[in-house]
XYZ file of C-alpha atoms in Angstrom:
639
model
C 11.686 -44.925 -5.824
C 11.670 -48.265 -7.665
C 9.521 -51.122 -6.440
C 9.376 -54.637 -7.770
C 6.021 -55.666 -9.191
C 4.838 -59.267 -9.481
C 1.837 -60.013 -11.668
C -0.218 -63.178 -12.222
C 0.454 -63.630 -15.939
C -2.859 -65.213 -16.904
C -4.945 -62.399 -15.407
C -2.621 -59.784 -16.860
C -2.776 -61.243 -20.358
C -6.581 -61.539 -20.270
C -7.144 -57.978 -19.125
C -4.519 -56.648 -21.528
C -6.278 -58.403 -24.399
C -9.625 -56.945 -23.333
C -8.516 -53.326 -23.152
C -6.705 -53.486 -26.489
C -10.107 -53.856 -28.162
C -12.038 -50.633 -27.458
C -15.526 -52.054 -28.014
C -14.834 -54.987 -25.701
C -13.253 -52.682 -23.091
C -16.376 -50.482 -23.086
C -18.632 -53.551 -22.816
C -16.656 -54.960 -19.874
C -16.701 -51.526 -18.197
C -20.489 -51.300 -18.529
C -20.887 -54.832 -17.167
C -18.639 -53.936 -14.220
C -20.736 -50.847 -13.431
C -23.940 -52.891 -13.675
C -22.510 -55.586 -11.403
C -21.339 -53.274 -8.619
C -24.495 -51.171 -8.959
C -26.716 -54.223 -8.591
C -24.744 -55.622 -5.639
C -24.579 -52.266 -3.891
C -27.993 -50.786 -4.605
C -30.310 -53.045 -6.607
C -30.141 -56.353 -4.784
C -32.950 -56.669 -2.186
C -33.551 -52.909 -2.369
C -37.238 -53.234 -1.503
C -37.155 -56.519 0.423
C -36.778 -54.870 3.829
C -39.439 -52.603 5.317
C -38.929 -48.905 5.961
C -36.691 -48.162 8.931
C -37.772 -45.743 11.650
C -37.644 -42.961 12.016
C -36.446 -40.721 9.196
C -37.160 -42.910 6.150
C -40.955 -43.152 6.604
C -41.139 -39.377 7.153
C -39.986 -38.860 3.560
C -42.001 -41.803 2.246
C -45.270 -40.608 3.750
C -44.778 -36.958 2.754
C -44.198 -38.130 -0.832
C -47.297 -40.326 -0.696
C -49.314 -37.344 0.514
C -48.066 -35.329 -2.471
C -49.289 -38.020 -4.837
C -52.630 -38.459 -3.070
C -53.487 -34.780 -2.569
C -51.894 -33.401 -5.738
C -50.168 -30.689 -3.686
C -46.619 -30.715 -5.080
C -45.570 -27.522 -3.296
C -46.002 -28.040 0.457
C -44.834 -31.352 1.996
C -47.088 -32.788 4.694
C -46.579 -35.563 7.202
C -49.195 -36.755 9.673
C -51.422 -33.754 8.959
C -48.658 -31.189 9.556
C -46.326 -29.343 7.223
C -42.849 -30.833 6.938
C -40.246 -28.195 6.101
C -37.126 -30.198 7.011
C -36.016 -30.580 3.380
C -36.933 -29.084 -0.022
C -39.116 -30.875 -2.517
C -36.884 -32.734 -5.008
C -36.753 -36.072 -3.185
C -40.499 -35.912 -2.497
C -41.111 -35.327 -6.205
C -38.839 -38.220 -7.194
C -40.479 -40.614 -4.742
C -43.984 -39.523 -5.739
C -43.151 -40.113 -9.417
C -41.763 -43.532 -8.505
C -45.040 -44.293 -6.664
C -47.033 -43.298 -9.732
C -44.923 -45.603 -11.929
C -44.315 -48.587 -9.651
C -46.830 -48.296 -6.818
C -46.427 -47.231 -3.197
C -43.816 -49.632 -1.842
C -40.382 -49.754 -0.274
C -38.628 -50.242 -3.606
C -40.119 -47.034 -4.994
C -39.201 -45.155 -1.799
C -35.519 -46.063 -2.202
C -35.259 -45.965 -5.983
C -34.200 -42.252 -6.212
C -31.357 -42.826 -3.738
C -30.191 -45.958 -5.548
C -30.258 -44.264 -8.960
C -28.377 -41.246 -7.599
C -25.659 -43.534 -6.220
C -25.328 -45.564 -9.421
C -25.244 -42.461 -11.612
C -22.508 -40.938 -9.451
C -20.439 -44.135 -9.599
C -20.704 -44.259 -13.398
C -19.634 -40.618 -13.721
C -16.734 -41.251 -11.350
C -15.578 -44.152 -13.559
C -15.743 -41.953 -16.661
C -13.883 -39.057 -15.033
C -10.950 -41.171 -13.817
C -10.650 -43.052 -17.112
C -10.799 -39.797 -19.104
C -8.142 -38.125 -16.951
C -5.727 -41.058 -17.316
C -6.381 -41.235 -21.055
C -5.304 -37.603 -21.311
C -2.216 -38.464 -19.273
C -1.341 -41.168 -21.793
C -1.696 -38.629 -24.609
C 0.614 -36.180 -22.860
C 3.229 -38.865 -22.185
C 2.780 -40.271 -25.705
C 2.204 -43.790 -24.411
C -0.659 -46.264 -24.576
C -1.476 -47.786 -21.189
C -5.134 -48.859 -21.391
C -4.676 -51.554 -18.734
C -3.673 -48.990 -16.131
C -6.442 -46.499 -16.845
C -9.281 -49.039 -17.030
C -8.145 -50.829 -13.878
C -7.830 -47.514 -12.037
C -11.291 -46.399 -13.175
C -12.728 -49.779 -12.167
C -11.193 -49.449 -8.696
C -12.507 -45.885 -8.367
C -16.032 -47.070 -9.229
C -15.792 -50.161 -7.025
C -14.486 -48.321 -3.974
C -17.009 -45.522 -4.506
C -19.945 -47.948 -4.760
C -18.954 -50.611 -2.249
C -18.278 -48.969 1.105
C -20.495 -48.796 4.201
C -21.352 -45.087 3.917
C -22.564 -45.208 0.317
C -24.347 -48.549 0.819
C -26.310 -47.311 3.840
C -27.547 -44.075 2.284
C -27.884 -45.423 -1.249
C -30.342 -47.987 0.124
C -32.297 -45.558 2.289
C -35.138 -43.339 1.065
C -33.883 -40.078 2.578
C -32.331 -36.990 1.005
C -28.645 -37.613 1.806
C -27.816 -39.804 -1.194
C -29.695 -37.608 -3.649
C -27.844 -34.575 -2.285
C -24.505 -36.358 -2.620
C -25.396 -37.564 -6.105
C -26.228 -34.037 -7.265
C -23.377 -32.313 -5.407
C -20.599 -34.778 -6.242
C -21.745 -35.137 -9.862
C -21.762 -31.341 -10.170
C -18.152 -31.267 -8.936
C -17.084 -33.991 -11.359
C -18.818 -32.150 -14.202
C -17.014 -28.968 -13.182
C -13.667 -30.736 -13.369
C -14.477 -32.265 -16.757
C -15.555 -28.864 -18.055
C -12.484 -27.213 -16.565
C -10.123 -29.810 -18.047
C -11.873 -29.920 -21.430
C -11.674 -26.132 -21.746
C -7.967 -26.327 -20.961
C -7.537 -28.922 -23.721
C -9.368 -26.704 -26.210
C -7.252 -23.684 -25.274
C -4.046 -25.706 -25.682
C -5.204 -26.996 -29.081
C -5.926 -23.447 -30.262
C -2.517 -22.325 -29.006
C -0.777 -25.120 -30.896
C -2.695 -24.250 -34.052
C -1.607 -20.617 -33.772
C 2.039 -21.643 -33.314
C 1.885 -23.903 -36.363
C 0.111 -21.311 -38.530
C 2.524 -18.551 -37.519
C 5.570 -20.704 -38.284
C 4.286 -21.766 -41.716
C 5.318 -19.457 -44.621
C 2.351 -17.762 -46.329
C 1.405 -18.893 -49.827
C -0.205 -16.727 -52.511
C -3.391 -18.758 -52.438
C -3.683 -18.788 -48.660
C -5.804 -16.331 -46.805
C -6.025 -15.848 -43.055
C -8.752 -18.004 -41.518
C -11.344 -16.088 -39.575
C -11.099 -16.424 -35.809
C -13.393 -18.970 -34.214
C -16.348 -17.107 -32.675
C -16.474 -17.342 -28.914
C -19.641 -19.027 -27.721
C -21.753 -17.092 -25.204
C -22.557 -20.405 -23.504
C -20.335 -22.546 -21.275
C -19.411 -26.026 -22.454
C -21.733 -28.972 -21.830
C -19.965 -30.044 -18.629
C -20.278 -26.616 -17.020
C -23.969 -26.580 -18.009
C -24.419 -29.980 -16.356
C -22.646 -28.628 -13.262
C -25.149 -25.767 -13.015
C -28.166 -28.045 -13.456
C -26.910 -30.519 -10.848
C -26.160 -27.687 -8.418
C -29.766 -26.553 -8.756
C -30.782 -30.143 -7.999
C -28.649 -30.115 -4.840
C -30.324 -26.866 -3.708
C -33.747 -28.426 -4.308
C -32.663 -31.493 -2.332
C -31.276 -29.928 0.840
C -31.160 -26.164 0.535
C -28.260 -23.673 0.562
C -25.672 -26.334 1.450
C -26.185 -27.631 -2.096
C -24.380 -24.590 -3.514
C -22.276 -23.501 -0.528
C -20.190 -26.693 -0.315
C -19.518 -27.163 -4.068
C -18.861 -23.438 -4.424
C -16.386 -23.529 -1.542
C -14.534 -26.490 -3.103
C -14.331 -24.931 -6.571
C -13.277 -21.574 -5.125
C -10.509 -23.141 -3.014
C -9.263 -25.165 -5.992
C -9.106 -22.172 -8.343
C -7.560 -19.850 -5.761
C -4.861 -22.433 -5.038
C -3.988 -22.631 -8.721
C -4.322 -18.886 -9.291
C -6.890 -19.393 -12.046
C -9.997 -17.893 -10.475
C -10.672 -15.058 -12.947
C -9.790 -17.108 -16.025
C -12.004 -20.053 -15.147
C -14.945 -17.956 -13.965
C -14.945 -16.263 -17.368
C -14.824 -19.661 -19.063
C -17.735 -20.870 -16.959
C -19.910 -17.873 -17.956
C -20.660 -17.566 -14.263
C -23.410 -14.967 -14.612
C -25.328 -17.210 -17.003
C -24.665 -20.157 -14.696
C -26.136 -18.317 -11.721
C -29.225 -17.513 -13.781
C -29.590 -21.210 -14.662
C -29.227 -22.283 -11.024
C -31.692 -19.665 -9.779
C -34.127 -20.320 -12.610
C -34.299 -24.013 -11.767
C -34.219 -23.871 -7.964
C -35.849 -20.618 -6.858
C -39.428 -21.072 -8.231
C -40.291 -23.791 -5.698
C -38.937 -21.669 -2.831
C -40.992 -18.694 -4.024
C -44.154 -20.790 -4.232
C -43.700 -22.482 -0.855
C -42.956 -19.142 0.850
C -45.930 -17.515 -0.893
C -48.156 -20.304 0.424
C -46.662 -20.747 3.933
C -44.897 -17.462 4.694
C -42.734 -17.151 7.782
C -43.578 -20.662 8.968
C -41.421 -22.031 6.164
C -38.701 -19.383 6.463
C -38.258 -19.852 10.206
C -38.424 -23.636 10.088
C -36.331 -24.349 7.001
C -33.781 -21.543 6.826
C -33.649 -20.759 10.540
C -33.889 -24.104 12.293
C -32.769 -26.660 9.695
C -29.909 -24.634 8.200
C -28.543 -21.846 10.413
C -29.174 -23.554 13.759
C -27.845 -26.924 12.591
C -24.541 -25.263 11.729
C -24.273 -22.994 14.783
C -26.053 -24.987 17.514
C -26.705 -28.567 18.608
C -30.012 -29.716 17.103
C -31.926 -32.776 18.386
C -29.015 -33.708 20.642
C -26.684 -34.488 17.713
C -23.474 -33.242 19.282
C -20.089 -34.925 19.011
C -16.410 -34.209 19.802
C -14.104 -32.565 17.258
C -12.607 -35.907 16.187
C -16.035 -37.402 15.391
C -15.571 -37.434 11.616
C -12.131 -39.032 11.865
C -13.890 -42.044 13.393
C -16.774 -41.850 10.904
C -14.463 -41.849 7.879
C -12.288 -44.626 9.356
C -15.270 -46.939 9.948
C -17.734 -45.922 7.233
C -15.117 -45.882 4.473
C -13.560 -49.116 5.707
C -11.554 -51.034 4.722
C -10.078 -48.557 2.221
C -9.818 -45.675 4.726
C -6.494 -47.062 5.956
C -4.836 -45.835 2.765
C -6.264 -42.294 2.759
C -3.281 -40.678 4.567
C -0.870 -42.193 2.043
C -3.153 -41.283 -0.878
C -3.163 -37.641 0.241
C 0.569 -37.582 1.029
C 1.341 -39.049 -2.416
C -0.115 -35.948 -4.084
C 2.213 -33.522 -2.283
C -0.492 -30.904 -2.583
C 1.703 -28.409 -0.750
C 3.922 -28.149 -3.838
C 1.873 -25.382 -5.418
C 4.325 -24.579 -8.195
C 4.287 -28.206 -9.326
C 0.504 -28.317 -9.612
C 0.289 -24.986 -11.392
C 2.564 -26.366 -14.123
C 0.403 -29.450 -14.641
C -2.080 -29.735 -17.485
C -5.616 -29.264 -16.251
C -6.585 -32.854 -17.010
C -3.801 -34.021 -14.660
C -5.071 -32.040 -11.673
C -7.814 -34.529 -10.747
C -5.877 -35.752 -7.701
C -5.433 -32.213 -6.386
C -9.114 -31.460 -7.000
C -10.197 -34.607 -5.131
C -7.840 -33.748 -2.261
C -9.232 -30.212 -1.878
C -12.761 -31.623 -2.207
C -12.112 -34.115 0.622
C -10.484 -31.549 2.928
C -13.167 -28.885 2.373
C -16.110 -31.194 3.124
C -14.356 -32.711 6.139
C -13.426 -29.286 7.554
C -16.799 -27.665 6.874
C -18.810 -30.270 8.748
C -16.220 -30.583 11.518
C -16.739 -26.874 12.193
C -20.530 -27.325 12.214
C -21.884 -27.824 15.737
C -24.556 -30.383 14.850
C -22.857 -33.586 13.697
C -24.261 -36.670 11.998
C -22.442 -39.455 10.110
C -24.392 -38.713 6.920
C -23.090 -35.145 6.726
C -19.705 -36.266 5.363
C -21.213 -38.569 2.738
C -20.275 -36.039 -0.033
C -16.551 -36.603 0.614
C -16.739 -40.340 -0.131
C -16.489 -39.936 -3.954
C -13.358 -37.796 -3.508
C -11.891 -40.397 -1.131
C -12.555 -43.157 -3.675
C -10.777 -41.189 -6.411
C -7.789 -40.620 -4.119
C -7.546 -44.348 -3.376
C -7.829 -45.250 -7.062
C -5.111 -42.783 -8.073
C -2.879 -44.209 -5.349
C -3.315 -47.662 -6.852
C -2.806 -46.423 -10.405
C 0.924 -46.365 -9.629
C 0.790 -50.059 -8.766
C -1.205 -51.401 -11.694
C 0.558 -53.069 -14.613
C 0.397 -51.314 -17.932
C 0.290 -54.474 -19.991
C 3.301 -53.264 -21.941
C 5.855 -52.918 -19.149
C 5.366 -54.902 -15.985
C 8.739 -55.386 -14.408
C 8.989 -52.246 -12.293
C 6.970 -49.272 -11.239
C 8.023 -45.851 -10.042
C 6.596 -44.351 -6.862
C 6.664 -40.706 -5.858
C 6.910 -41.629 -2.164
C 9.024 -44.038 -0.099
C 7.917 -47.639 -0.678
C 8.134 -48.198 3.091
C 4.994 -46.056 3.512
C 3.051 -48.448 1.293
C 4.303 -51.396 3.300
C 3.379 -49.762 6.613
C -0.109 -48.848 5.334
C -0.628 -52.412 4.093
C 0.357 -53.923 7.442
C -2.020 -51.476 9.157
C -4.646 -52.823 6.757
C -3.943 -56.321 8.082
C -4.194 -55.153 11.699
C -7.433 -53.281 11.010
C -9.104 -56.299 9.385
C -7.913 -58.486 12.251
C -9.505 -56.056 14.712
C -12.748 -56.241 12.713
C -12.578 -60.022 12.949
C -12.155 -59.925 16.732
C -15.011 -57.418 17.072
C -17.240 -59.647 14.911
C -16.549 -62.705 17.062
C -17.571 -60.673 20.152
C -20.492 -58.803 18.607
C -22.896 -60.212 21.213
C -21.044 -58.389 23.987
C -20.590 -55.200 21.941
C -24.230 -54.734 20.935
C -26.474 -53.028 23.479
C -30.012 -54.006 24.377
C -32.842 -52.626 22.235
C -36.318 -52.545 23.769
C -37.842 -52.688 20.280
C -35.767 -55.764 19.344
C -34.962 -57.542 22.612
C -34.022 -60.878 20.998
C -31.929 -59.548 18.116
C -28.559 -60.331 19.702
C -29.572 -63.925 20.407
C -30.964 -64.393 16.894
C -27.773 -62.955 15.405
C -25.724 -65.370 17.460
C -27.960 -68.342 16.633
C -27.735 -67.617 12.906
C -23.944 -67.750 13.138
C -23.544 -64.391 11.418
C -20.990 -63.114 13.907
C -18.855 -66.206 13.320
C -19.173 -65.902 9.530
C -18.209 -62.244 9.691
C -15.264 -62.887 11.996
C -13.783 -65.654 9.864
C -14.349 -63.635 6.700
C -12.314 -60.668 7.910
C -9.658 -62.924 9.413
C -9.196 -64.744 6.085
C -9.029 -61.382 4.274
C -6.328 -60.210 6.702
C -4.309 -63.397 6.092
C -4.630 -63.031 2.325
C -3.391 -59.440 2.438
C -0.461 -60.469 4.649
C 0.501 -63.088 2.044
C 0.216 -60.502 -0.747
C 2.521 -58.162 1.174
C 5.106 -60.897 1.666
C 4.876 -61.907 -1.995
C 4.942 -58.236 -3.051
C 1.695 -58.449 -5.029
C 0.883 -54.848 -4.111
C -1.630 -54.210 -6.854
C -3.873 -57.110 -5.675
C -4.380 -55.774 -2.127
C -7.186 -53.404 -3.114
C -8.944 -56.287 -4.876
C -8.918 -58.388 -1.709
C -10.383 -55.484 0.258
C -13.126 -55.022 -2.335
C -13.917 -58.722 -2.517
C -13.899 -59.022 1.274
C -16.404 -56.218 1.622
C -18.697 -57.708 -1.043
C -18.671 -61.130 0.643
C -19.295 -59.449 4.012
C -22.239 -57.539 2.524
C -23.787 -60.624 0.956
C -23.273 -63.216 3.694
C -23.338 -61.127 6.886
C -24.873 -57.670 6.485
C -27.946 -58.557 4.410
C -28.969 -61.564 6.562
C -28.513 -59.378 9.664
C -30.731 -56.712 8.114
C -33.444 -59.286 7.468
C -33.219 -60.445 11.100
C -33.447 -56.873 12.349
C -36.401 -56.144 10.083
C -38.317 -59.210 11.252
C -37.940 -58.299 14.900
C -37.904 -54.502 14.892
C -39.973 -53.345 11.915
C -42.199 -56.261 10.859
C -44.298 -56.089 14.067
C -45.004 -52.422 13.354
C -46.136 -53.213 9.813
C -48.381 -55.962 11.122
C -49.790 -53.651 13.787
C -50.410 -50.984 11.143
C -52.502 -53.460 9.149
C -54.528 -54.256 12.274
C -55.044 -50.532 12.982
C -56.336 -49.939 9.450
C -58.894 -52.713 9.994
C -60.114 -52.003 13.520
C -60.047 -48.194 13.774
C -63.531 -46.795 14.293
C -64.735 -43.482 12.828
C -63.358 -40.474 14.782
C -61.196 -42.823 16.882
C -57.801 -41.291 17.633
C -54.568 -43.279 17.442
C -52.008 -42.414 20.112
C -48.445 -43.725 20.336
C -46.852 -43.297 23.771
C -43.175 -43.397 24.721
C -41.620 -43.529 21.255
C -42.086 -42.251 17.710
C -42.493 -44.778 14.894
C -43.572 -42.947 11.722
C -43.800 -46.266 9.856
C -47.233 -46.712 11.446
C -48.427 -43.560 9.678
C -47.046 -44.742 6.323
C -48.315 -48.335 6.470
C -51.706 -47.640 8.078
C -52.380 -44.407 6.112
C -53.708 -42.976 9.383
C -52.732 -39.965 11.469
C -51.052 -40.749 14.774
C -50.722 -38.594 17.877
C -47.128 -39.092 19.084
C -46.716 -38.565 22.839
C -43.254 -38.641 24.384
C -43.908 -39.984 27.899
C -46.436 -42.122 29.748
C -47.159 -39.112 31.970
C -48.192 -37.029 28.977
C -50.185 -39.959 27.622
C -52.165 -40.272 30.841
C -52.792 -36.522 30.871
C -54.183 -36.731 27.340
C -56.428 -39.698 28.194
C -57.765 -37.888 31.270
C -58.476 -34.732 29.268
C -60.433 -36.712 26.693
C -62.329 -38.557 29.419
C -63.343 -35.252 31.048
C -64.745 -33.728 27.858
C -68.505 -33.426 27.676
C -68.584 -34.704 24.102
C -65.815 -37.206 24.493
C -65.042 -39.816 21.841
C -66.177 -43.349 22.564
C -62.655 -44.803 22.489
C -58.983 -44.343 21.638
C -56.396 -46.693 20.139
C -53.177 -46.805 22.154
C -49.844 -48.106 20.782
C -47.084 -48.747 23.328
C -44.352 -51.195 24.146
C -45.498 -53.574 26.828
C -43.444 -52.214 29.729
C -44.686 -48.650 29.100
C -48.270 -49.856 29.055
C -47.881 -51.332 32.541
C -46.413 -48.021 33.733
C -49.664 -46.275 32.791
C -51.484 -48.378 35.414
C -54.887 -48.269 33.700
C -57.848 -50.087 35.202
C -58.557 -53.381 33.350
C -62.213 -52.359 33.064
C -61.278 -49.376 30.900
C -59.286 -51.022 28.131
C -59.286 -53.933 25.712
C -56.092 -55.537 24.395
C -56.549 -55.877 20.643
C -53.228 -57.312 19.528
C -49.572 -57.769 20.443
C -46.895 -57.886 17.775
C -43.304 -58.337 18.891
C -42.511 -55.730 21.528
C -45.550 -53.598 20.619
C -49.060 -53.649 22.008
C -52.308 -52.249 20.557
C -55.001 -51.386 23.112
C -58.412 -49.741 22.894
C -59.239 -47.306 25.712
C -63.013 -47.233 26.275
C -64.136 -43.810 27.531
C -67.739 -44.867 28.023
C -66.707 -47.309 30.762
C -64.095 -45.051 32.231
C -64.741 -43.203 35.436
C -62.665 -40.182 36.231
C -61.556 -41.467 39.599
C -60.095 -44.572 38.024
C -57.700 -42.690 35.755
C -54.488 -42.641 37.744
C -51.196 -40.946 36.979
C -48.010 -42.935 37.493
């Protein structure tokens, strides 16, 4: 269908002039990637303390690797930690060695993985559209650079990528390796198709040309025993994914590639092109040695914990109470890929992936949309089937979702050479409906922001956070921001500036991140995490030789990381009292014990004032010394 396109002439002319000069276009592209990378992942990366409880587990295990020199077995708090393989620990330990042990170094591997993935996504989309221009014998640099810029911007600037790209855990490194491996596969797949087509054209030309007396048949080009550079990169990155999170690092990419090739009926051909046997040797050669060493050193403890509990059981059973209904990831994608998630149904429908014969006729370089669609569906389905569910599990589908959104908008962008009309492969009414849903969604976000005080629950570790958020006016700023964005998009719809809608969504999210999210994170850190860092410094100063540190009622691994001390984590006050009584009854009992609790749990323990000394109180947390020398057994009471 035909749809009128209106374009602000000044912006169009400027961008058209930029992309007509290749060197300037590359420079602007690099600056764009640097800008969104800095906003998304570099700005204030280390300004906020580690967040309990997963992040300090990785940070401390990596610090132990650096301190002990044991780069095989991860340890946390004096115990082996077999939750994840070693690659993130290695990266963080190297960052410590280069930049010191700090929050910035903890998060640097995640940030670099995110920025590298975004850059590769930009290149892949731009390359695919450049090949499309070659096939159609046109030159539309404005369209392809704008589409690639949107793909990179949407990929970098969404809640899911921001959260995990700024957190020192394994999820972003896994996604960086896995998604980059998939993009490298597609580039290798498409490049091989281009080479095969070029050879076919050369054969046609040579066979149609009459032979001359001086001509002699050219020898056939020898077939290389190695896959092309993109396939090699795919194998290396897959090994990195396996070293980041285990078998899922090859299972999920393999499932996506297999589904894509089976759909197109090219499985045997492409597997031969990939030199699959050599690729498997590369993957195993890079990933297996660490597994062999850690099993050799730890035996069945590692096998049962890592492969049994953290892989098989997480897929087949509910682990750590992380259960959710079947529609859980629909909500996760809607909220954590907001505000662009509104357009995902239309972006998928636009592809008409059910038209198999159409896609099989397409040149390989033009199958990026189909590949991203299958990628999105496979990841979404795989983790929906899994019994244990967490929001981070579907992080690997975000790059595919960003590509789908960018390709949807590629139909709406001006070419610079012809701007009067554009042709859509779907009814224009669907675009209008999706855009009005965009307006409604942003309006709902505005209403929720204005009422954030009522929506947030109470947190014992940060009891005043809601009031501080309200006093800082962040809920009002956020509400007005999204309301203004909704109004702007409504005006764009009425004026039929369709191509500008994605820009307003991007800009709205960036402003929200800068003026609402980051200040809120600083407020949360000051109330929830800063007291723990301060208490950790006190513990490091006052702990006596052989004095145990016990944390009762909650688990805050940040204390282990910041104090560099081992902590005995006890779940309940009942268990804490039992432990204190057992120590008090020992013949060679220690002289004292350091107790970390929140204040209300300390009162539940009902200890005699003669038996303890309050050392410090920071925020909601209290540090107390239990004196066993003064303690009499009959004064230790259980609540």
